[in-house]
XYZ file of C-alpha atoms in Angstrom:
384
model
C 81.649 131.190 141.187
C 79.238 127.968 140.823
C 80.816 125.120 140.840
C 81.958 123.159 137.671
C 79.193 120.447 137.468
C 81.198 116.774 136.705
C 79.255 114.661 133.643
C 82.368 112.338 133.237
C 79.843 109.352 134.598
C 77.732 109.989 131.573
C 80.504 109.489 129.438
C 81.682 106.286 130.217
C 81.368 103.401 128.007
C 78.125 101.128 128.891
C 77.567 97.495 128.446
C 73.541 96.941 127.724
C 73.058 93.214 127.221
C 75.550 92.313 123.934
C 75.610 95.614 122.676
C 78.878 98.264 124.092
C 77.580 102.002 123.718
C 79.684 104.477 123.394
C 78.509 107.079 126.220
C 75.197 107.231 128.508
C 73.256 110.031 126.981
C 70.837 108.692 125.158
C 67.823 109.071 122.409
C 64.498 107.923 123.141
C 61.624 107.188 120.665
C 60.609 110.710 119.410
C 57.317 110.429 116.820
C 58.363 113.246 114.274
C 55.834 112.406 111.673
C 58.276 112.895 108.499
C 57.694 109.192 106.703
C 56.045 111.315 103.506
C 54.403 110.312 101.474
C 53.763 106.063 102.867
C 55.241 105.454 105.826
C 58.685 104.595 104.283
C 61.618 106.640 105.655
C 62.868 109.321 103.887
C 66.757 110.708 103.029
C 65.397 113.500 105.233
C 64.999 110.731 107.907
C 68.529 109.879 107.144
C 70.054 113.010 107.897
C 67.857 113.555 110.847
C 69.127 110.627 112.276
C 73.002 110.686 111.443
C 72.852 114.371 112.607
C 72.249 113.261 116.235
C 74.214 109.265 115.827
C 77.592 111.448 115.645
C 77.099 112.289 119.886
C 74.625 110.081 121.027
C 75.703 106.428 122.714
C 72.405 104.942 121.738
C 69.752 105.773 119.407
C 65.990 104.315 119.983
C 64.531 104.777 116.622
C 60.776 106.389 116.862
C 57.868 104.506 117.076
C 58.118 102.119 114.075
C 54.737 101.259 113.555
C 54.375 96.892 112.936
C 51.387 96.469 110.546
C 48.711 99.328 108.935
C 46.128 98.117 111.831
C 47.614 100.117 114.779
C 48.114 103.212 113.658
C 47.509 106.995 114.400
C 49.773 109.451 112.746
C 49.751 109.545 108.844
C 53.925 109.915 108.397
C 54.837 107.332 110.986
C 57.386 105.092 109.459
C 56.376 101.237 109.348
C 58.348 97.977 108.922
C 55.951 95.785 107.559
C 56.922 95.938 103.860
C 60.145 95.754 102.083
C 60.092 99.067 100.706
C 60.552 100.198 104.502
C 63.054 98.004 105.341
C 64.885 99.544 103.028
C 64.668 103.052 104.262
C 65.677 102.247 107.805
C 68.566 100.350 106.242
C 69.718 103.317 105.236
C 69.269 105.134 108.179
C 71.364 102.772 110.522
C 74.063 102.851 107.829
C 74.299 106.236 108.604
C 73.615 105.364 112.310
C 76.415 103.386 112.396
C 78.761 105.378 110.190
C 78.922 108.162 112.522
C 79.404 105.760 115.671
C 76.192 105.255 117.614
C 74.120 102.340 118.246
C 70.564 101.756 116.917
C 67.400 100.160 118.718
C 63.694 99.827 116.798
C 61.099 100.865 118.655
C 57.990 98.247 117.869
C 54.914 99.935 118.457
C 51.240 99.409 118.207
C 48.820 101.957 119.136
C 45.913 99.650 120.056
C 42.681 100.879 121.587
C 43.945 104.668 120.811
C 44.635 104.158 117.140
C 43.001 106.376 114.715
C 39.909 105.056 112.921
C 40.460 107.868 109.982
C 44.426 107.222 109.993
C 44.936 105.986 105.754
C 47.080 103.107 106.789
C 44.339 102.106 109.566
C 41.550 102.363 106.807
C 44.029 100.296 104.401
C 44.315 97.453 106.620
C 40.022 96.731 106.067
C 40.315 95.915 110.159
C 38.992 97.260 113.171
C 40.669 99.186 115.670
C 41.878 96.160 118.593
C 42.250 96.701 122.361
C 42.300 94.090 124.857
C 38.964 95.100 125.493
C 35.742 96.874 124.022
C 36.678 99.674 126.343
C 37.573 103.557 124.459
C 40.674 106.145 126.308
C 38.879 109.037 127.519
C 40.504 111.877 124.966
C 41.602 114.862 126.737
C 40.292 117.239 124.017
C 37.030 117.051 121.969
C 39.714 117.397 119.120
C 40.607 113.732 119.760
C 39.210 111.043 117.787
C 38.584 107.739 119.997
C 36.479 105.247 119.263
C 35.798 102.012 121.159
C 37.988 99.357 119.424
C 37.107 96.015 118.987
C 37.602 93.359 121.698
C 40.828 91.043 120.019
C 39.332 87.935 119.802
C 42.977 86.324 120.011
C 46.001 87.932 121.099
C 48.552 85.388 119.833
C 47.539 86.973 116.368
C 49.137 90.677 117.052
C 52.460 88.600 119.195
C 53.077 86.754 115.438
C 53.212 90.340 114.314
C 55.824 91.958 116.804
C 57.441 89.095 116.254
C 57.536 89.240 112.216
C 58.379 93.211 112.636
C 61.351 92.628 114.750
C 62.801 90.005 112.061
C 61.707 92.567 109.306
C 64.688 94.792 112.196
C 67.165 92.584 112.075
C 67.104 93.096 108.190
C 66.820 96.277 108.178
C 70.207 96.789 110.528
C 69.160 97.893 113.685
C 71.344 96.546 116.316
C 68.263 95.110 118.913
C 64.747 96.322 119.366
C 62.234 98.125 121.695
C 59.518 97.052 122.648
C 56.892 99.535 123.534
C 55.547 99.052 126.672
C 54.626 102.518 128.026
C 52.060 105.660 127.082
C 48.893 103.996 127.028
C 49.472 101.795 123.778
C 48.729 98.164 122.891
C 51.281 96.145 125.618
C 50.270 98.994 128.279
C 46.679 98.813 127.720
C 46.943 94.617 128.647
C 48.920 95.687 131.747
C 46.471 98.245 133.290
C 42.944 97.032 134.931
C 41.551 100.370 133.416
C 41.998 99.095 129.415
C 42.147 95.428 129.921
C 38.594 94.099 131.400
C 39.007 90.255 129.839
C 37.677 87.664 132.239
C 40.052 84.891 129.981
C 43.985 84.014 130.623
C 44.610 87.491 128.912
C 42.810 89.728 131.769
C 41.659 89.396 135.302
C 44.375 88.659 137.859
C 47.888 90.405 137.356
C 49.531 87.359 136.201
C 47.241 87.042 133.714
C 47.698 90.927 132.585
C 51.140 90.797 132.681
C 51.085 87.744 130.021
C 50.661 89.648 126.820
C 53.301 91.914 127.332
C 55.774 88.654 128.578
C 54.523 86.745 125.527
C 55.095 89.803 123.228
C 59.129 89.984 124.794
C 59.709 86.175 124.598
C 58.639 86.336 120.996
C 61.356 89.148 119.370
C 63.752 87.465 121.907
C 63.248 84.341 119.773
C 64.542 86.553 117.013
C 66.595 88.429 118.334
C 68.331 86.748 121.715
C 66.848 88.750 124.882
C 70.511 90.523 125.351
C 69.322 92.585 121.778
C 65.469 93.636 123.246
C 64.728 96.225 125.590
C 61.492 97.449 126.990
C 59.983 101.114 128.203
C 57.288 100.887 130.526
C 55.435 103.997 131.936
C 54.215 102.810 135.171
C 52.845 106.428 136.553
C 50.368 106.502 133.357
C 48.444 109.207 132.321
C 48.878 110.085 129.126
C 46.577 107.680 126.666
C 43.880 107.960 129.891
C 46.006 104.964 131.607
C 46.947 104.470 134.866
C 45.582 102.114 137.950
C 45.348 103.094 142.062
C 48.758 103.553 143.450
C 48.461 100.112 145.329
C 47.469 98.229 142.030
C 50.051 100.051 139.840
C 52.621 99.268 142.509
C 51.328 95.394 143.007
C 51.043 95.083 139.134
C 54.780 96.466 137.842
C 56.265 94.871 140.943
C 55.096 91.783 139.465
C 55.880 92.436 136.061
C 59.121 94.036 136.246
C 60.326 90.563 138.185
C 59.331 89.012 135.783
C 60.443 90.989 133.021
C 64.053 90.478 134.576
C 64.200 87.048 134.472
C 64.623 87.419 131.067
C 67.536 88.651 130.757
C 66.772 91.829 128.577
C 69.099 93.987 127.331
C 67.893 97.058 129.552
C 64.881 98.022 131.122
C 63.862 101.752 130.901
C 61.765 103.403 133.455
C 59.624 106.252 132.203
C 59.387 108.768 135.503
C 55.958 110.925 136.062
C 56.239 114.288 133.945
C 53.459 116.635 133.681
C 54.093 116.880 129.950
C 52.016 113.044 129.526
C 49.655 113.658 132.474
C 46.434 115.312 130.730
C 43.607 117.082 132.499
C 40.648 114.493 131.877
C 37.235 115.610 133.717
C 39.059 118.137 135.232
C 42.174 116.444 137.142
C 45.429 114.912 135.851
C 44.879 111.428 135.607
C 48.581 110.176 136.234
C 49.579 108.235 139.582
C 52.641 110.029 140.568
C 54.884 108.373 142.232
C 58.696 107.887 142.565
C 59.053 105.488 139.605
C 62.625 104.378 140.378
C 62.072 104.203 143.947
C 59.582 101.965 143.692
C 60.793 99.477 140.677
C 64.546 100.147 140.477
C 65.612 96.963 142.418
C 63.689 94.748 140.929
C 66.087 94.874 137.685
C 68.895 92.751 138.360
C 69.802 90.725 135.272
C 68.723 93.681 132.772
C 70.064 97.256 132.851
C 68.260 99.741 134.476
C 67.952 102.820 132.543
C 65.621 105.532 133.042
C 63.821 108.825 131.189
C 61.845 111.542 132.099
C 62.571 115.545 131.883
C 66.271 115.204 133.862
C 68.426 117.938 132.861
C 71.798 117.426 132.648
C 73.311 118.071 135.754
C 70.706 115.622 137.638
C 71.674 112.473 135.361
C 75.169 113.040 136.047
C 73.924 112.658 139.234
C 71.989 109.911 139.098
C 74.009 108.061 137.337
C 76.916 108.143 139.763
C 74.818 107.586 142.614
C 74.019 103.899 141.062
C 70.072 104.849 140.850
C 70.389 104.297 137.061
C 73.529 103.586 134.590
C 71.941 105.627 131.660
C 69.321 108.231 130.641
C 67.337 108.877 127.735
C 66.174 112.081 126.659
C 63.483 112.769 124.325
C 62.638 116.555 123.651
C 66.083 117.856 124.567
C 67.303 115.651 120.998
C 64.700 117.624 119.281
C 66.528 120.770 119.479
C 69.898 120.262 120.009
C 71.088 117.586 117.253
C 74.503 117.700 119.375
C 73.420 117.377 123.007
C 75.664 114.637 124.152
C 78.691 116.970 122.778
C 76.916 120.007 124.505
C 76.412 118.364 127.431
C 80.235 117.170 127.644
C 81.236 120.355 126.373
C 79.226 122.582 129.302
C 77.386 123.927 126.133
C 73.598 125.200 127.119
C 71.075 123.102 126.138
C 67.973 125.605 126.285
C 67.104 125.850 122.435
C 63.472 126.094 121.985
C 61.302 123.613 120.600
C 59.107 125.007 117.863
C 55.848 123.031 118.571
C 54.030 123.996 115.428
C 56.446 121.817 113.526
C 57.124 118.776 116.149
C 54.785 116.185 114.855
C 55.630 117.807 110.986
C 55.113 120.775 108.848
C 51.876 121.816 108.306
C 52.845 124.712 106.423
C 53.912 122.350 103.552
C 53.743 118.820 101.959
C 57.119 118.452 100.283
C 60.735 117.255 101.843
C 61.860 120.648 102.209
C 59.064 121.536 103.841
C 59.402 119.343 106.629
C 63.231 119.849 107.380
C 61.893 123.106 109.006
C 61.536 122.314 112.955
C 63.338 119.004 111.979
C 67.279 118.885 110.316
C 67.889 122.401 110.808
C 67.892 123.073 114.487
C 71.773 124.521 115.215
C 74.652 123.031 116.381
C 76.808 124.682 119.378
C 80.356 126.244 117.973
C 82.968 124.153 119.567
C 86.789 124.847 119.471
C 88.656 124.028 116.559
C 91.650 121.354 117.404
């Protein structure tokens, strides 16, 4: 008989900055595409969301989406209006009613946002990168344009910074800020994107400023022990990623200083093969052991971490001091319960129906999109 596999240290109450969570198994940012019809969340978004708040310790909310320039998908909720504010109040009401913690997740897509996306075409402005240089897309499918050189970046920091006061209305209990997959803060970081010869570009101390700048701004709002930040430092996905002595020069730098801060947490995105795409034949990722590497460099932020574990090997993990929490991404998709399945020994091996990850197709309305969305199943658990 196999042994009985111990995930008591993933249900211990966690400390991350000022905010106490509940449990270790966590949500990460999960782009489901269901902000119909104008990027203001839904009710459906509501009962999405409380569905997995009544297990999980913490809830990152998906990519919230700061102003109409920066954007890609055409339901991604934003937070630049009142109207949205409003729907994610709702949302960490319910959040909170069922017991679980909320972060936003600020995001801005950058050089890979979509020239045809409504919102994008709305906004009358180009597409910005730190540079005039386009992502290599992994299929011909892919619209990717070369964006427009940012003239000054102090313009999109006043907007993270206005979008995580437009979070503190809107409830959330601290914010994200999205440093990881090949998107606007990333794209500063990595030589690749970010060819500026001024104080924004060149040296790594000069790379690393954006994304600093970016952090010190919400912190203004928000005190640093309410922001996190999830950096991706093997790349790949978004055509990102540096040689493995410049990507291991460049976070080593900017996770030190990152910590000085005084964040709330730090989460460390491991290689998966999931974001590595085949571009000109060969994945373009710089695998490496992520945590190894970076993991003791955090000392006044928590270290958290994400990346295809399963269960059993965050248990581990996490009572082996390498991390104090994990996120999990695709595993939320499909099992609305997984914290209680995990601390019940309940599998954890439902499907993910991929035609209906990034929303319906098959329909426009509401109840169109709960399909692949609200009505994955719950386990059966014992009645008391």
């Amino acid at each position: 008989m196999a042994a009985k596999i111990d995930f008591s240290p993933l249900f211990q109450p966690l400390q991350i900055g000022a905010v106490t969570l509940r449990n270790r198994v966590l949500m990460s940012a999960l782009t489901r595409n269901r902000a119909l019809p104008t990027n203001v969340p839904n009710d459906l978004m509501v009962e999405y969301y409380r569905q997995r708040a009544e297990s999980a310790g913490l809830i990152v909310s998906e990519g919230i989406l700061i102003c109409q320039q920066g954007t890609e998908w055409p339901h991604a909720p934003g937070i630049w209006n009142q109207d949205q504010i409003v729907g994610w109040k709702k949302i960490n009401d319910a959040i909170h009613e069922a017991g679980s913690q909320s972060f936003a997740q600020i995001w801005h897509l950058g050089r890979v946002s979509h020239p045809e996306a409504p919102e994008q075409i709305a906004s009358g402005q180009p597409v910005y990168g730190p540079s005039a240089i386009a992502a290599r897309a992994p299929r011909i499918q892919l619209i990717l344009v070369q964006p427009t050189e940012i003239d000054d970046p102090m313009k999109l920091i006043a907007i993270y910074k206005q979008a995580a006061m437009n979070a503190k209305e809107a409830g959330f209990d601290g914010v994200e800020v999205h440093g990881a997959n090949g998107y606007l803060v990333h794209e500063f970081l990595d030589s690749g994107s970010n060819l500026r010869m001024d104080n924004w570009g060149g040296s790594i101390e000069n790379r690393s400023r954006f994304g600093l700048e970016v952090l010190k701004a919400v912190s203004e709002v928000w005190g640093p022990d309410r922001v996190g930040i999830k950096l991706s430092p093997a790349g790949g996905y978004n055509d990102m990623g540096m040689p493995l002595e410049e990507t291991l020069e460049t976070y080593n730098y900017f996770i030190a200083q990152v910590d000085k801060l005084g964040l709330a947490y730090i989460v460390l995105q491991r290689y998966t093969q999931f974001l590595d795409p085949i571009i000109d034949g060969k994945r373009r990722a710089i695998d490496h052991d992520v945590i190894g590497a970076y993991g003791h460099l955090v000392k006044r932020s928590t270290l958290l971490s994400n990346g295809s574990f399963t269960p059993e090997e965050a248990a581990r993990t996490v009572s082996e001091g390498k991390v104090v929490g994990v996120f999990w991404g695709q595993l939320w998709v499909s099992h609305p319960d997984l914290a209680k399945r995990i601390q019940n020994g309940k599998p954890t091996d439902t499907p993910i129906d991929l035609h209906t990850l990034y929303g319906n197709t098959a329909g426009t309305t509401l109840d169109d999109q709960r399909v692949g969305y609200t009505d994955y199943p719950f386990a059966e658990y014992p009645s008391l």
